[in-house]
Coordinates of C-alpha atoms in Angstrom, one line a residue:
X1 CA -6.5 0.6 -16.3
X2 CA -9.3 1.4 -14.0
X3 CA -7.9 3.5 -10.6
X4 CA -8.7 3.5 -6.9
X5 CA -6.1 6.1 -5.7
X6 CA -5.0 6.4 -1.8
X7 CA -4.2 8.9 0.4
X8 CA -0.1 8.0 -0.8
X9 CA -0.7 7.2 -4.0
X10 CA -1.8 3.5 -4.1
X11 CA -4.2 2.3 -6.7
X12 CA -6.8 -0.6 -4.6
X13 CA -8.0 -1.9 -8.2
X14 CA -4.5 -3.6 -8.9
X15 CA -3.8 -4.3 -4.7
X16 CA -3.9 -8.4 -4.1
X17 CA -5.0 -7.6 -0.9
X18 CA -7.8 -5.0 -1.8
X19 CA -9.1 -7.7 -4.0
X20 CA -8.6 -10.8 -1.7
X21 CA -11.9 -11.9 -0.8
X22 CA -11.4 -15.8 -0.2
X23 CA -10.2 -17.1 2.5
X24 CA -7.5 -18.9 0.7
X25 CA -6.5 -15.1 -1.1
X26 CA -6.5 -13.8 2.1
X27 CA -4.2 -16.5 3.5
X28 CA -2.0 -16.1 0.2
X29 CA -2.0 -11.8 0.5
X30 CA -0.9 -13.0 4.4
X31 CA 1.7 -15.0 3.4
X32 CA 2.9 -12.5 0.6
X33 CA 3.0 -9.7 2.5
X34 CA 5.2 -11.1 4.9
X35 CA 8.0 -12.4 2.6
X36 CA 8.4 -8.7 1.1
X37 CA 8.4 -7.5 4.5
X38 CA 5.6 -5.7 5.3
X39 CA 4.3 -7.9 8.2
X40 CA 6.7 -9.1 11.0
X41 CA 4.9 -12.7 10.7
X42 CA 1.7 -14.2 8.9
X43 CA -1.3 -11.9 10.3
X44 CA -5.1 -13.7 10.3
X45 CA -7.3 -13.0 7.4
X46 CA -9.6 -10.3 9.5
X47 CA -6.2 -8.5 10.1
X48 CA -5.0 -8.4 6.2
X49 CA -8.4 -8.0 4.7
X50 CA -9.2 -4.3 3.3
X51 CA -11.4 -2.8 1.9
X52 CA -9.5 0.8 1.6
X53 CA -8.4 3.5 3.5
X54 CA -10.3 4.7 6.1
X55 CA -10.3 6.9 9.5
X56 CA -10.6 3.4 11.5
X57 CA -7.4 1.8 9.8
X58 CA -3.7 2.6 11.1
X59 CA -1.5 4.2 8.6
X60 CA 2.0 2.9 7.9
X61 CA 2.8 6.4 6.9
X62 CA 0.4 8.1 9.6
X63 CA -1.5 10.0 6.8
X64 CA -5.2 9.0 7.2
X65 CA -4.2 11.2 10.9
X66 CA -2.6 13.8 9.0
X67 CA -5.0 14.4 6.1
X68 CA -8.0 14.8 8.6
X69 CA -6.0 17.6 10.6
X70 CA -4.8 19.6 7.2
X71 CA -8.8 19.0 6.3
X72 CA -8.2 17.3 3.3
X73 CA -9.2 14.2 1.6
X74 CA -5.6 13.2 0.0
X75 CA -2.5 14.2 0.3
X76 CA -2.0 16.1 -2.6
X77 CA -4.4 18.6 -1.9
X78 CA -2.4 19.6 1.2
X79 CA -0.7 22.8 1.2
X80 CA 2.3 21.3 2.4
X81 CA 2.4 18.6 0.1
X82 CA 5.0 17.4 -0.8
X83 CA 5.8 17.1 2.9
X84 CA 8.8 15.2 4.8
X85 CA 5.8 12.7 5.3
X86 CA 6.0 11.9 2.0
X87 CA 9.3 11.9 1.1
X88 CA 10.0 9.4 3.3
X89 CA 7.2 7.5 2.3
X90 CA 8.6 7.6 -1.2
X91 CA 11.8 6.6 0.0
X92 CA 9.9 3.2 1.8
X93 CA 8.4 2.7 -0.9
X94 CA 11.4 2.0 -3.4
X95 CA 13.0 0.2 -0.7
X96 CA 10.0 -2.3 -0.9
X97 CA 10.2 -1.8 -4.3
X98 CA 14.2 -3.7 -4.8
X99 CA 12.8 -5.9 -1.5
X100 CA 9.7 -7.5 -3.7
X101 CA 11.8 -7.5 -6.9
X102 CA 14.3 -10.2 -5.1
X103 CA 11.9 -12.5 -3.4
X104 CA 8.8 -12.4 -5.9
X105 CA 7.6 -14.1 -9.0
X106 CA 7.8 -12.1 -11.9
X107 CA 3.8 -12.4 -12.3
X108 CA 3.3 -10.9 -8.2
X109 CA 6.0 -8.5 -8.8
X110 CA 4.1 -7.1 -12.0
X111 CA 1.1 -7.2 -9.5
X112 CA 2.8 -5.3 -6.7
X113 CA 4.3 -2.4 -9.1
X114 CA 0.5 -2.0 -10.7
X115 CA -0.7 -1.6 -7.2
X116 CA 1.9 0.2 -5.3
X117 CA 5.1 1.5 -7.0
X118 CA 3.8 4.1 -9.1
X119 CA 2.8 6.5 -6.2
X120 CA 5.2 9.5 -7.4
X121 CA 2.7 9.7 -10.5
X122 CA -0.3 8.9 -8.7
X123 CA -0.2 11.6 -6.2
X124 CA 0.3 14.3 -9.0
X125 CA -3.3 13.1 -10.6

């Protein structure tokens, strides 16, 4: 499978929302995203569209901030990787994990874990 790795170990190629271009996958990514959680209430499409990481976009995890002031384009070429950064991240991450295996379909769930579960292994690449 083709890769787009993050800064925390996301791969973009297998991200819904990375590859939401419609306004109707937009709405859907908006509508996903908050039944696992990770939005407080349905956001517009401008705010759930991406198109990566980047110095303008917040960080859930802070680390687009904290790889520009370790000089670094990804975390794993830190010297203080892993940090506690990280391990909590990690530790988010398989909450979110057990969160979208109750409350998706099997076919998004085998989308989300593509895209975002396997960020332990993608970090070490």
């Amino acid at each position: 499978m083709e890769e787009k790795i993050t800064l925390c170990g996301d791969n973009c190629i297998a991200c819904p929302r990375y590859n939401a271009h419609s306004k109707e996958e937009l709405r859907q990514v908006a509508e996903l995203w908050y039944r696992v959680g990770w939005r407080d209430h349905i956001v517009s499409n401008e705010e759930i569209r991406c198109d990566g990481c980047s110095s303008h976009k917040q960080c859930t995890y802070h680390l687009v901030e904290c790889t520009k002031e370790h000089n670094v384009d990804k975390c794993n070429q830190c010297a203080e990787f892993p940090c506690e950064k990280i391990s909590s991240m990690l530790e988010r991450s398989k909450e979110y994990q057990k969160r979208c295996n109750e409350v998706c379909t099997d076919a998004e769930y085998e989308m989300l874990e593509k895209a975002f579960f396997d960020k332990e292994n993608n970090l070490k690449k």
